[in-house]
CSV table of C-alpha atoms in Angstrom, one decimal:
chain,number,residue,atom,x,y,z
A,1,MET,CA,90.6,94.3,91.3
A,2,LEU,CA,88.8,92.1,88.8
A,3,GLN,CA,85.1,91.3,89.0
A,4,LEU,CA,83.6,88.4,87.0
A,5,GLY,CA,79.9,89.0,86.5
A,6,LEU,CA,78.2,92.4,87.0
A,7,GLY,CA,74.6,91.7,88.0
A,8,ALA,CA,73.0,94.9,89.4
A,9,ALA,CA,76.5,96.3,89.8
A,10,ALA,CA,76.4,96.6,93.6
A,11,LEU,CA,79.9,95.3,94.1
A,12,ALA,CA,81.4,97.4,91.4
A,13,ARG,CA,79.6,100.6,92.6
A,14,PHE,CA,80.6,99.9,96.2
A,15,CYS,CA,84.3,99.4,95.3
A,16,TRP,CA,84.3,102.4,92.9
A,17,LYS,CA,82.8,104.7,95.6
A,18,HIS,CA,84.6,103.5,98.7
A,19,LEU,CA,88.0,102.4,97.4
A,20,PRO,CA,89.3,105.5,95.5
A,21,ARG,CA,92.8,104.0,94.9
A,22,ALA,CA,91.4,100.8,93.4
A,23,GLU,CA,91.5,100.1,89.7
A,24,ILE,CA,88.4,98.0,88.9
A,25,SER,CA,88.0,95.8,85.9
A,26,VAL,CA,84.6,94.1,85.4
A,27,VAL,CA,83.8,91.3,82.9
A,28,GLU,CA,80.2,90.8,82.0
A,29,ILE,CA,79.0,88.6,79.0
A,30,SER,CA,75.8,90.5,78.4
A,31,GLU,CA,75.6,94.0,76.9
A,32,GLU,CA,72.0,94.2,78.1
A,33,VAL,CA,73.1,93.7,81.8
A,34,VAL,CA,75.8,96.4,81.4
A,35,ALA,CA,73.3,98.9,79.9
A,36,THR,CA,70.7,98.1,82.6
A,37,ALA,CA,73.2,98.5,85.4
A,38,ARG,CA,74.2,101.9,84.0
A,39,ARG,CA,70.6,103.1,83.3
A,40,TRP,CA,68.8,101.8,86.4
A,41,PHE,CA,71.5,100.9,89.0
A,42,ALA,CA,73.9,103.9,88.8
A,43,LEU,CA,76.9,102.0,87.5
A,44,PRO,CA,79.4,104.8,86.5
A,45,GLN,CA,80.7,105.2,83.0
A,46,ASP,CA,84.2,103.8,82.4
A,47,ASP,CA,86.9,106.1,83.7
A,48,ALA,CA,90.5,106.0,84.8
A,49,ARG,CA,89.6,103.6,87.6
A,50,LEU,CA,86.7,101.6,86.1
A,51,THR,CA,86.7,99.4,83.0
A,52,VAL,CA,83.7,97.2,82.0
A,53,LEU,CA,84.4,94.6,79.4
A,54,VAL,CA,81.6,92.8,77.5
A,55,GLU,CA,83.2,89.4,77.3
A,56,ASP,CA,82.8,85.8,78.4
A,57,ALA,CA,84.5,85.4,81.8
A,58,ARG,CA,85.8,81.9,80.9
A,59,ASN,CA,87.7,83.3,77.9
A,60,VAL,CA,89.1,86.2,79.9
A,61,VAL,CA,90.3,83.9,82.6
A,62,ALA,CA,91.7,81.2,80.3
A,63,HIS,CA,93.3,83.7,77.9
A,64,PRO,CA,93.7,87.0,79.9
A,65,ARG,CA,93.3,90.0,77.7
A,66,LEU,CA,93.9,92.3,80.6
A,67,ARG,CA,97.6,91.4,80.7
A,68,ARG,CA,98.1,91.9,84.4
A,69,SER,CA,97.5,90.2,87.7
A,70,PHE,CA,95.2,91.3,90.5
A,71,ASP,CA,95.2,91.6,94.2
A,72,TRP,CA,91.5,90.9,94.5
A,73,LEU,CA,89.1,88.8,92.4
A,74,GLN,CA,85.3,88.9,92.9
A,75,VAL,CA,83.3,86.1,91.1
A,76,ASP,CA,79.5,86.2,90.9
A,77,LEU,CA,78.5,84.3,87.8
A,78,TYR,CA,74.9,83.4,87.5
A,79,ASP,CA,72.5,83.2,84.5
A,80,ARG,CA,69.1,84.9,84.2
A,81,ALA,CA,67.4,82.1,86.1
A,82,ALA,CA,70.0,82.4,88.9
A,83,ARG,CA,71.1,78.9,88.4
A,84,GLY,CA,74.7,78.3,88.8
A,85,PRO,CA,77.3,79.3,89.2
A,86,VAL,CA,77.5,79.0,85.4
A,87,LEU,CA,81.3,78.4,85.5
A,88,ASP,CA,81.9,75.8,88.2
A,89,ASP,CA,84.8,73.5,87.4
A,90,GLU,CA,88.3,73.1,88.8
A,91,PRO,CA,90.0,74.3,85.7
A,92,PHE,CA,88.0,77.5,85.8
A,93,TYR,CA,88.9,78.0,89.5
A,94,THR,CA,92.6,77.2,88.8
A,95,ALA,CA,92.6,79.8,86.0
A,96,CYS,CA,91.1,82.3,88.5
A,97,ARG,CA,94.0,81.6,90.9
A,98,ARG,CA,96.5,82.2,88.2
A,99,LEU,CA,95.2,85.8,87.8
A,100,LEU,CA,96.0,86.6,91.4
A,101,ARG,CA,99.2,88.1,92.7
A,102,ALA,CA,100.8,86.6,95.8
A,103,PRO,CA,99.4,87.5,98.2
A,104,GLY,CA,96.0,87.7,96.6
A,105,LEU,CA,92.4,86.9,97.5
A,106,ALA,CA,89.5,85.5,95.5
A,107,VAL,CA,85.9,85.9,96.7
A,108,PHE,CA,83.2,83.6,95.2
A,109,ASN,CA,79.5,84.1,95.7
A,110,LEU,CA,77.7,80.7,95.9
A,111,PHE,CA,74.2,79.7,96.7
A,112,GLY,CA,71.8,76.8,96.2
A,113,ARG,CA,72.0,73.0,96.6
A,114,ARG,CA,75.3,72.7,94.8
A,115,PHE,CA,77.4,74.5,97.5
A,116,GLU,CA,79.5,71.6,98.8
A,117,PRO,CA,80.7,70.4,95.3
A,118,SER,CA,81.5,74.0,94.3
A,119,PHE,CA,83.4,74.6,97.5
A,120,ALA,CA,85.3,71.4,97.1
A,121,ARG,CA,86.4,72.5,93.6
A,122,ILE,CA,87.5,75.9,94.8
A,123,ALA,CA,89.4,74.4,97.7
A,124,ALA,CA,91.2,72.0,95.4
A,125,ALA,CA,92.2,74.8,93.0
A,126,PHE,CA,93.6,76.8,95.9
A,127,ASP,CA,95.4,74.0,97.7
A,128,ASP,CA,92.8,73.8,100.5
A,129,ARG,CA,93.3,77.5,101.3
A,130,ALA,CA,89.6,78.4,101.2
A,131,LEU,CA,87.1,79.4,103.9
A,132,VAL,CA,83.4,80.1,103.9
A,133,LEU,CA,81.7,83.0,105.7
A,134,PRO,CA,78.5,82.4,107.6
A,135,GLU,CA,75.4,82.0,105.3
A,136,ALA,CA,73.7,85.3,104.4
A,137,ASP,CA,70.0,85.8,105.0
A,138,ALA,CA,69.3,85.2,101.2
A,139,GLY,CA,71.1,81.9,101.3
A,140,ASN,CA,74.3,83.1,99.7
A,141,ARG,CA,77.6,81.6,100.8
A,142,ILE,CA,80.8,83.6,100.3
A,143,VAL,CA,84.0,81.6,99.8
A,144,LEU,CA,87.3,83.3,100.4
A,145,ALA,CA,90.3,81.6,98.6
A,146,PHE,CA,93.9,82.7,99.2
A,147,ASN,CA,96.9,82.8,97.0
A,148,GLY,CA,100.5,83.4,98.1
A,149,PRO,CA,102.3,82.9,101.4
A,150,PRO,CA,100.4,81.4,104.4
A,151,LEU,CA,98.3,83.8,106.4
A,152,ALA,CA,98.0,83.6,110.2
A,153,LEU,CA,96.3,86.3,112.3
A,154,PRO,CA,95.2,86.2,115.9
A,155,TRP,CA,91.5,86.7,116.6
A,156,PRO,CA,92.0,90.1,118.4
A,157,VAL,CA,93.7,91.5,115.4
A,158,LEU,CA,90.9,90.3,113.1
A,159,TYR,CA,88.2,91.8,115.4
A,160,GLU,CA,90.0,95.1,115.5
A,161,ARG,CA,90.2,95.3,111.7
A,162,ALA,CA,86.5,94.2,111.6
A,163,ARG,CA,85.6,97.1,113.9
A,164,GLU,CA,87.4,99.5,111.5
A,165,ILE,CA,85.6,98.0,108.5
A,166,GLU,CA,82.3,98.5,110.3
A,167,ARG,CA,83.1,102.1,111.1
A,168,GLN,CA,84.4,102.9,107.7
A,169,PHE,CA,81.9,101.0,105.5
A,170,GLY,CA,79.0,100.0,107.7
A,171,LEU,CA,79.4,96.3,106.9
A,172,PRO,CA,78.8,93.5,109.5
A,173,ALA,CA,82.5,92.5,109.6
A,174,ARG,CA,82.6,91.3,113.3
A,175,LYS,CA,79.8,88.9,112.4
A,176,TRP,CA,82.0,87.5,109.6
A,177,VAL,CA,85.0,87.1,112.0
A,178,SER,CA,82.8,85.4,114.6
A,179,GLY,CA,81.5,82.9,111.9
A,180,LEU,CA,85.1,82.1,110.9
A,181,ARG,CA,86.1,81.7,114.5
A,182,GLU,CA,83.2,79.2,115.1
A,183,GLN,CA,84.5,77.1,112.2
A,184,ALA,CA,88.1,77.3,113.5
A,185,SER,CA,87.0,75.6,116.8
A,186,GLY,CA,89.5,76.5,119.4
A,187,GLN,CA,92.3,77.8,117.2
A,188,ALA,CA,94.2,80.9,118.5
A,189,GLY,CA,93.6,82.7,115.2
A,190,LEU,CA,92.8,82.4,111.5
A,191,ALA,CA,95.3,80.3,109.6
A,192,VAL,CA,95.1,79.7,105.9
């Protein structure tokens, strides 16, 4: 798994704690953000499963220093003023896609007035294989973008998996599936 942008390290900590077989690489441009996350937000020190690189995400994506591909990519790139995303062009999103295995999934956190243009660029980079989850209370919009073979799952299968995610992690997964189903308007399942 590769995460671009650390913030308060909630995503990295969650994955490190709950996904013990995952190898997690995090790219964060600011040494100060990394130090703050370790001191105040319980980000673990690097170990066999967690590597934090102080680097510009654009450089890492354009010229991968990690020398491998990923099953999962999390992107949450905002500046101190929470404007952004700070990297928001189709070449960046295309480079993100190139980092993914097939099948692979990229997850982008977007918020603010610029959602529609950002979503359009992500969708273009992923050949229109992008979905948006229902808006979160804080105004965030989570975009899922898919790489690899087509994915088609019936709603009952997705709801069953969502129940398992809720049981295991305490996340509102059935709400997410319901939001995707509303967008699919009458389809027998999710198809991307």
